[in-house]
Short mmCIF file of C-alpha atoms in Angstrom, two decimals:
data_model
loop_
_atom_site.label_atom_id
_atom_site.label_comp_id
_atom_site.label_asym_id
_atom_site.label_seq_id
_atom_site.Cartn_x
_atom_site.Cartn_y
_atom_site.Cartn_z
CA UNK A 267 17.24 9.71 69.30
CA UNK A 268 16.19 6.50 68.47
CA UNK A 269 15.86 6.13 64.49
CA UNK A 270 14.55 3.03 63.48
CA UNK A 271 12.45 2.32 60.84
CA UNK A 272 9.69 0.57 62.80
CA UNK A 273 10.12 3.70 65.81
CA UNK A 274 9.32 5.98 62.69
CA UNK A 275 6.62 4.72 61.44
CA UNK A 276 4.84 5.10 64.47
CA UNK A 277 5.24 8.58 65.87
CA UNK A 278 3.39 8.59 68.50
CA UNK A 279 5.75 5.40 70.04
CA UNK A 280 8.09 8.72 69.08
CA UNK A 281 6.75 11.08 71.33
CA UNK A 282 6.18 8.52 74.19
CA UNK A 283 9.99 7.85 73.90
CA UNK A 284 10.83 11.46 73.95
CA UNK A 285 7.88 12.75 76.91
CA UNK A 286 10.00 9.67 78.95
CA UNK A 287 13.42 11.32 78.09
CA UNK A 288 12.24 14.28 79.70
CA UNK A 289 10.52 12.83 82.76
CA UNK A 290 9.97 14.67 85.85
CA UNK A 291 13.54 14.85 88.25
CA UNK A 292 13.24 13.56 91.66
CA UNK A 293 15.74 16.25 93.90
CA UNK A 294 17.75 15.57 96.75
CA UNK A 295 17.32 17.34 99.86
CA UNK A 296 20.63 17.12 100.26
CA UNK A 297 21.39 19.32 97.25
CA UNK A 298 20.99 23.68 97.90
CA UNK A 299 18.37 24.35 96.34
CA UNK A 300 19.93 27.15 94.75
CA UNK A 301 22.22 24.42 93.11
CA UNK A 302 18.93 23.40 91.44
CA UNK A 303 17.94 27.19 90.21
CA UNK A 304 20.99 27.68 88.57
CA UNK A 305 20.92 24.05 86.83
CA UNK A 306 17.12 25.64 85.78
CA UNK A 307 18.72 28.37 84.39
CA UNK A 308 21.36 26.39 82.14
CA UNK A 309 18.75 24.45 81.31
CA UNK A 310 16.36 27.01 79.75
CA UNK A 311 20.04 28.45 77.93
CA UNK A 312 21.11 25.33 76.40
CA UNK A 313 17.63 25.02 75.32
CA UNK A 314 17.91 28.24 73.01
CA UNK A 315 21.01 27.25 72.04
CA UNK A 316 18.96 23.92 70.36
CA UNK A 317 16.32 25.65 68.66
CA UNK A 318 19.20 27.86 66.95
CA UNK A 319 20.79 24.47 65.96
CA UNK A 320 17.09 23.29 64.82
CA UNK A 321 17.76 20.22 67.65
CA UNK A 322 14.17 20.82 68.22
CA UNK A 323 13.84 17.05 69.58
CA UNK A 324 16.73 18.01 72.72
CA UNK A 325 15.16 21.75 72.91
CA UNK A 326 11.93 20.06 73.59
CA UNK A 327 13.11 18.20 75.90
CA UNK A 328 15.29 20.74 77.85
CA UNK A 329 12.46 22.87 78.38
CA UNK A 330 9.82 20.25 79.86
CA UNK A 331 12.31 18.87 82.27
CA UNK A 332 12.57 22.93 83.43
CA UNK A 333 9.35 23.32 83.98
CA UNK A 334 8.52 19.65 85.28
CA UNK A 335 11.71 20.49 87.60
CA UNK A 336 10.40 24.00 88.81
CA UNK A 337 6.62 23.37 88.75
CA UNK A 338 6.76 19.82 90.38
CA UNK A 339 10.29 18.83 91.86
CA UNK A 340 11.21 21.58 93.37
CA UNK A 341 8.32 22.50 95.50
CA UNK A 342 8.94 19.13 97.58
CA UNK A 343 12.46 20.72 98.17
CA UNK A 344 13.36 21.10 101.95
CA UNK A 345 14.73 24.99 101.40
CA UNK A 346 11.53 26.03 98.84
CA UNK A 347 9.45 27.49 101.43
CA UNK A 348 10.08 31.19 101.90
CA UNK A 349 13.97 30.83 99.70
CA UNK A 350 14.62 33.51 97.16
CA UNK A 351 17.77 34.03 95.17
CA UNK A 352 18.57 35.94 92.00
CA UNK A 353 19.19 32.42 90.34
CA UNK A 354 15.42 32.05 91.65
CA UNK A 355 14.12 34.74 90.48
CA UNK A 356 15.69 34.64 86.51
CA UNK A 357 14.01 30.69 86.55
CA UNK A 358 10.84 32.25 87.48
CA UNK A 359 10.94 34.88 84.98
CA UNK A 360 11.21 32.45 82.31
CA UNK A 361 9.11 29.65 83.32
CA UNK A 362 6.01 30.73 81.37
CA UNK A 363 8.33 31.16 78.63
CA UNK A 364 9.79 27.79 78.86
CA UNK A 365 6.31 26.16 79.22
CA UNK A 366 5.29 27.99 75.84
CA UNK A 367 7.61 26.98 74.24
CA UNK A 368 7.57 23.37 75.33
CA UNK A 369 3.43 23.13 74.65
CA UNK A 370 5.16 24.66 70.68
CA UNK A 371 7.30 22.42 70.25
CA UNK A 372 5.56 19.31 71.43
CA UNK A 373 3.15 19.95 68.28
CA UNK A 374 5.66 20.92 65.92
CA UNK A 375 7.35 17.43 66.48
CA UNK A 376 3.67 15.62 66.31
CA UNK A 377 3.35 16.62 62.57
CA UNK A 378 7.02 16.02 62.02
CA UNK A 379 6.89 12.53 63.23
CA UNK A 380 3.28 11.81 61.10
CA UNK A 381 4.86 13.17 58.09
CA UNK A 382 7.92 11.35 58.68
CA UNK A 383 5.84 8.14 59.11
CA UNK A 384 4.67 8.86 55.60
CA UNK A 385 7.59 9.32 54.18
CA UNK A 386 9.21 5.97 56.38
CA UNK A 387 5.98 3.62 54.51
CA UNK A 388 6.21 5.05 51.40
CA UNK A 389 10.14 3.99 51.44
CA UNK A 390 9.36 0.40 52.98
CA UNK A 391 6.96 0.20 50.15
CA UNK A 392 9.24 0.97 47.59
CA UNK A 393 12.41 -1.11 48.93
CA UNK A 394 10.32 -4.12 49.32
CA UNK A 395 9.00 -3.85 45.83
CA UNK A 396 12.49 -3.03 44.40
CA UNK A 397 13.74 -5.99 46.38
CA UNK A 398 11.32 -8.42 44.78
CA UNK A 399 12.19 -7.11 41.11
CA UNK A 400 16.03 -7.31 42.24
CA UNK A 401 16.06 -11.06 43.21
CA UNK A 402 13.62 -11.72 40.02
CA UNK A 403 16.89 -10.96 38.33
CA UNK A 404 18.12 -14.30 39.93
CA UNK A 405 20.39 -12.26 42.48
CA UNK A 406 20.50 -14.02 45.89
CA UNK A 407 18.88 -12.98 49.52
CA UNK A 408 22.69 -12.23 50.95
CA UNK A 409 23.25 -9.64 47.75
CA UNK A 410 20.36 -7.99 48.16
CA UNK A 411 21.21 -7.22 51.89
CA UNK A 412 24.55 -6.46 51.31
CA UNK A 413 23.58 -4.14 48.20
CA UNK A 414 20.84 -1.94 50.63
CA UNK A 415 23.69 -1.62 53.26
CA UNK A 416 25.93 -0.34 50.54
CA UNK A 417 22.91 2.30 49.35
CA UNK A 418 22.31 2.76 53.30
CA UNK A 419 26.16 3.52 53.82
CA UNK A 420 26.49 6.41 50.53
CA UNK A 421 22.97 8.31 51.41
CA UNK A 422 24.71 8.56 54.84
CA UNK A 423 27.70 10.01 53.31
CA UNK A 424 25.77 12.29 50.92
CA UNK A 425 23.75 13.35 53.90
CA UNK A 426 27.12 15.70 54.84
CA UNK A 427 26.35 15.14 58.84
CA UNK A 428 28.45 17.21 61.17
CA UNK A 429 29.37 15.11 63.03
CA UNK A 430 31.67 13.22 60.56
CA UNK A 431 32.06 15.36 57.77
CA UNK A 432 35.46 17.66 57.78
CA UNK A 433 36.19 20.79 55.97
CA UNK A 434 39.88 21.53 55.77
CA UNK A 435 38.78 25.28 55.23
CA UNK A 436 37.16 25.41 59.02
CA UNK A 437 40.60 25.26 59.96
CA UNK A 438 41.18 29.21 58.96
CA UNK A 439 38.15 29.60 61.32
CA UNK A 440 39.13 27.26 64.43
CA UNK A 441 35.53 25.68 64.41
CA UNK A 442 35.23 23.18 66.38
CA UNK A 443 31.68 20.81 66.45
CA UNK A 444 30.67 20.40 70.09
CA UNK A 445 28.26 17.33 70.32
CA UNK A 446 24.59 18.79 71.05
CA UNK A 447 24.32 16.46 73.95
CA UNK A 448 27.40 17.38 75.94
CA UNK A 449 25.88 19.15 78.44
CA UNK A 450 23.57 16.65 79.11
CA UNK A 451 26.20 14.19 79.47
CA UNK A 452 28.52 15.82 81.46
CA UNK A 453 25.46 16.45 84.14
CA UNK A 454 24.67 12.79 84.15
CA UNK A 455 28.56 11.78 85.09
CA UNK A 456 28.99 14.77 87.48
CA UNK A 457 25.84 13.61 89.54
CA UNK A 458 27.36 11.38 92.41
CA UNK A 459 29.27 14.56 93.04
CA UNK A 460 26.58 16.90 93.06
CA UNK A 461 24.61 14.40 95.05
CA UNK A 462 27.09 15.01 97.73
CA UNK A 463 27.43 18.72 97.33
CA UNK A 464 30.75 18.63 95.73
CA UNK A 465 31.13 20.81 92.77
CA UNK A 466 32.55 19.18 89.54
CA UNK A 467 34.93 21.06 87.13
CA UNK A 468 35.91 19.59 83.40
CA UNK A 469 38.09 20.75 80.74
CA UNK A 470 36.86 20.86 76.96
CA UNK A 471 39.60 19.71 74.53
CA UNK A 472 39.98 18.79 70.93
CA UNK A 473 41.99 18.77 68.07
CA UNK A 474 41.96 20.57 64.48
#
Protein backbone atom coordinates (compact mmCIF):
# COMPACT_ATOMS: atom_id res chain seq x y z
CA UNK A 1 0.00 0.00 0.00
CA UNK A 2 1.09 3.20 -0.80
CA UNK A 3 2.75 4.94 2.41
CA UNK A 4 3.68 8.29 1.86
CA UNK A 5 3.57 10.95 4.04
CA UNK A 6 1.45 13.30 1.92
CA UNK A 7 -1.04 9.85 0.95
CA UNK A 8 -1.37 9.73 4.87
CA UNK A 9 -2.28 12.73 5.69
CA UNK A 10 -5.14 12.60 3.62
CA UNK A 11 -7.11 9.44 4.18
CA UNK A 12 -9.67 9.75 2.27
CA UNK A 13 -7.02 10.04 -1.05
CA UNK A 14 -6.41 6.53 1.11
CA UNK A 15 -9.54 4.97 0.65
CA UNK A 16 -10.00 6.23 -2.99
CA UNK A 17 -6.65 4.40 -3.69
CA UNK A 18 -7.76 1.30 -2.00
CA UNK A 19 -11.91 1.29 -3.35
CA UNK A 20 -9.71 1.49 -7.00
CA UNK A 21 -7.52 -1.55 -5.95
CA UNK A 22 -10.54 -3.42 -5.59
CA UNK A 23 -12.50 -2.30 -8.65
CA UNK A 24 -15.14 -4.24 -10.21
CA UNK A 25 -13.55 -7.38 -12.70
CA UNK A 26 -14.66 -7.36 -16.18
CA UNK A 27 -15.02 -11.56 -17.06
CA UNK A 28 -14.41 -13.26 -20.13
CA UNK A 29 -16.93 -15.23 -21.76
CA UNK A 30 -14.48 -17.28 -22.73
CA UNK A 31 -13.64 -18.36 -19.18
CA UNK A 32 -16.31 -21.40 -17.40
CA UNK A 33 -17.95 -19.74 -15.33
CA UNK A 34 -17.41 -22.20 -12.79
CA UNK A 35 -13.64 -21.17 -13.18
CA UNK A 36 -14.93 -17.85 -11.79
CA UNK A 37 -16.96 -19.53 -8.64
CA UNK A 38 -14.16 -21.26 -7.49
CA UNK A 39 -11.71 -18.09 -7.89
CA UNK A 40 -14.91 -16.49 -5.59
CA UNK A 41 -14.38 -18.99 -3.26
CA UNK A 42 -10.45 -18.53 -2.81
CA UNK A 43 -11.15 -15.24 -2.70
CA UNK A 44 -13.51 -15.06 0.31
CA UNK A 45 -10.60 -17.81 2.01
CA UNK A 46 -7.62 -15.78 1.51
CA UNK A 47 -9.65 -13.03 2.81
CA UNK A 48 -9.97 -14.75 6.37
CA UNK A 49 -6.71 -15.68 6.19
CA UNK A 50 -5.95 -11.50 6.20
CA UNK A 51 -8.05 -10.53 8.94
CA UNK A 52 -6.16 -13.36 11.07
CA UNK A 53 -2.90 -11.63 9.90
CA UNK A 54 -4.65 -8.11 10.83
CA UNK A 55 -3.91 -7.26 6.75
CA UNK A 56 -7.19 -5.61 7.14
CA UNK A 57 -6.23 -3.16 4.10
CA UNK A 58 -5.85 -6.65 1.50
CA UNK A 59 -8.92 -8.39 3.53
CA UNK A 60 -10.87 -5.38 2.59
CA UNK A 61 -10.09 -5.54 -0.51
CA UNK A 62 -10.50 -9.33 -1.17
CA UNK A 63 -13.91 -9.23 -0.07
CA UNK A 64 -15.31 -6.19 -2.26
CA UNK A 65 -13.81 -7.55 -5.39
CA UNK A 66 -16.05 -10.96 -4.30
CA UNK A 67 -18.93 -9.39 -4.05
CA UNK A 68 -18.38 -6.68 -6.92
CA UNK A 69 -17.36 -10.02 -8.94
CA UNK A 70 -20.57 -12.08 -7.93
CA UNK A 71 -23.12 -9.24 -7.61
CA UNK A 72 -22.03 -7.33 -10.85
CA UNK A 73 -19.51 -9.32 -13.15
CA UNK A 74 -20.78 -12.33 -13.14
CA UNK A 75 -24.35 -11.84 -14.01
CA UNK A 76 -23.18 -10.51 -17.60
CA UNK A 77 -21.52 -14.04 -17.82
CA UNK A 78 -22.67 -16.08 -20.94
CA UNK A 79 -23.24 -19.52 -18.69
CA UNK A 80 -25.06 -17.43 -15.49
CA UNK A 81 -28.47 -17.98 -16.59
CA UNK A 82 -29.97 -21.16 -15.16
CA UNK A 83 -25.86 -22.64 -14.11
CA UNK A 84 -25.55 -24.14 -10.69
CA UNK A 85 -22.52 -25.86 -9.24
CA UNK A 86 -21.44 -26.70 -5.71
CA UNK A 87 -18.57 -24.06 -6.24
CA UNK A 88 -21.83 -21.85 -6.93
CA UNK A 89 -23.59 -22.56 -4.36
CA UNK A 90 -20.62 -22.22 -1.32
CA UNK A 91 -20.02 -18.36 -3.13
CA UNK A 92 -23.59 -17.78 -2.61
CA UNK A 93 -23.68 -18.91 0.84
CA UNK A 94 -21.15 -16.50 1.78
CA UNK A 95 -21.86 -13.52 -0.19
CA UNK A 96 -23.88 -11.71 2.50
CA UNK A 97 -21.12 -12.61 4.66
CA UNK A 98 -18.50 -11.20 2.50
CA UNK A 99 -20.53 -7.97 1.90
CA UNK A 100 -20.70 -7.55 5.84
CA UNK A 101 -17.76 -7.78 6.30
CA UNK A 102 -16.53 -5.54 3.52
CA UNK A 103 -19.28 -2.55 4.63
CA UNK A 104 -16.96 -3.46 8.48
CA UNK A 105 -14.07 -3.08 7.35
CA UNK A 106 -14.42 -0.16 5.01
CA UNK A 107 -15.19 1.92 8.38
CA UNK A 108 -12.71 0.40 10.47
CA UNK A 109 -10.00 1.64 7.92
CA UNK A 110 -11.86 5.28 7.70
CA UNK A 111 -10.95 5.98 11.42
CA UNK A 112 -7.63 4.27 11.00
CA UNK A 113 -6.59 6.44 8.19
CA UNK A 114 -8.07 9.90 10.17
CA UNK A 115 -6.20 8.90 13.17
CA UNK A 116 -3.25 8.08 11.24
CA UNK A 117 -3.49 11.53 9.54
CA UNK A 118 -3.20 12.88 13.06
CA UNK A 119 -0.56 11.17 14.03
CA UNK A 120 1.31 11.83 10.19
CA UNK A 121 0.78 16.12 11.06
CA UNK A 122 1.63 15.96 14.37
CA UNK A 123 5.12 14.23 13.17
CA UNK A 124 5.57 16.77 10.14
CA UNK A 125 5.07 19.33 12.79
CA UNK A 126 7.55 18.17 14.99
CA UNK A 127 10.39 17.22 12.28
CA UNK A 128 10.06 20.55 10.72
CA UNK A 129 10.45 22.30 14.01
CA UNK A 130 13.34 19.98 15.09
CA UNK A 131 14.85 20.66 11.69
CA UNK A 132 14.86 24.42 12.16
CA UNK A 133 16.50 24.12 15.79
CA UNK A 134 19.03 21.48 14.13
CA UNK A 135 20.42 23.82 11.37
CA UNK A 136 20.27 26.84 14.09
CA UNK A 137 23.13 24.78 15.39
CA UNK A 138 24.97 25.87 12.13
CA UNK A 139 24.62 22.18 10.68
CA UNK A 140 24.05 22.27 6.88
CA UNK A 141 20.73 21.39 4.62
CA UNK A 142 22.66 18.01 3.21
CA UNK A 143 23.24 16.84 7.16
CA UNK A 144 20.07 17.36 8.12
CA UNK A 145 18.72 15.08 5.25
CA UNK A 146 21.15 12.63 5.60
CA UNK A 147 20.67 12.58 9.58
CA UNK A 148 16.46 11.97 9.11
CA UNK A 149 17.33 9.11 6.61
CA UNK A 150 19.62 7.66 9.21
CA UNK A 151 16.57 8.07 12.05
CA UNK A 152 14.17 6.86 9.05
CA UNK A 153 16.51 3.74 8.42
CA UNK A 154 16.82 2.53 12.62
CA UNK A 155 12.85 3.11 13.42
CA UNK A 156 12.55 0.75 10.39
CA UNK A 157 14.80 -1.67 11.96
CA UNK A 158 13.29 -1.31 15.45
CA UNK A 159 9.95 -1.75 13.81
CA UNK A 160 10.98 -5.83 13.71
CA UNK A 161 8.91 -6.23 10.18
CA UNK A 162 8.50 -9.76 8.97
CA UNK A 163 9.40 -9.45 6.16
CA UNK A 164 13.13 -8.76 6.90
CA UNK A 165 13.63 -9.63 10.30
CA UNK A 166 15.11 -13.40 10.95
CA UNK A 167 14.96 -15.50 13.97
CA UNK A 168 17.51 -18.28 13.94
CA UNK A 169 15.11 -20.08 16.51
CA UNK A 170 12.16 -20.37 13.65
CA UNK A 171 14.45 -22.72 12.23
CA UNK A 172 13.43 -25.56 15.03
CA UNK A 173 9.91 -24.69 13.73
CA UNK A 174 10.42 -24.65 9.75
CA UNK A 175 8.44 -21.25 9.51
CA UNK A 176 8.54 -19.92 6.60
CA UNK A 177 6.94 -16.04 5.88
CA UNK A 178 4.77 -16.27 2.76
CA UNK A 179 4.31 -12.65 1.36
CA UNK A 180 0.49 -11.62 2.08
CA UNK A 181 0.13 -10.73 -1.53
CA UNK A 182 1.17 -13.95 -3.21
CA UNK A 183 -1.92 -15.05 -4.16
CA UNK A 184 -2.78 -12.04 -5.65
CA UNK A 185 0.24 -12.05 -7.63
CA UNK A 186 0.36 -15.31 -8.83
CA UNK A 187 -3.45 -14.69 -10.28
CA UNK A 188 -2.30 -11.59 -12.06
CA UNK A 189 0.74 -13.63 -13.99
CA UNK A 190 -1.41 -16.78 -14.51
CA UNK A 191 -4.16 -14.63 -16.35
CA UNK A 192 -3.18 -14.93 -20.16
CA UNK A 193 -3.52 -18.58 -19.34
CA UNK A 194 -6.70 -18.57 -17.72
CA UNK A 195 -7.87 -16.19 -20.38
CA UNK A 196 -7.44 -19.03 -22.71
CA UNK A 197 -8.79 -21.75 -20.50
CA UNK A 198 -5.51 -23.26 -19.72
CA UNK A 199 -4.97 -24.10 -16.17
CA UNK A 200 -1.70 -22.80 -14.52
CA UNK A 201 0.26 -24.87 -11.89
CA UNK A 202 3.34 -23.24 -9.67
CA UNK A 203 5.61 -24.58 -7.18
CA UNK A 204 6.27 -22.68 -3.74
CA UNK A 205 9.97 -22.81 -2.73
CA UNK A 206 12.27 -21.24 -0.24
CA UNK A 207 15.07 -21.58 1.84
CA UNK A 208 15.74 -21.69 5.79
Amino acid sequence: MERSVDVICDPRLRMRIILNMAATQEVSPSVPINRYYRSLNEMYRVAGFCIEDKDYERAFIYYMRFVSLAVESLPNHKQYNGFSSAEKAKAEAVLGDAFVKAESLKEQLKKKYEEEAVLARQSAKKTTADNVAVIGKNMSVRDVVARNRFLEIVDHKKSGSAAVMFDSRNLAHKEVVVAADLVENFVQLAQVNTNRNVETCAILCGSL
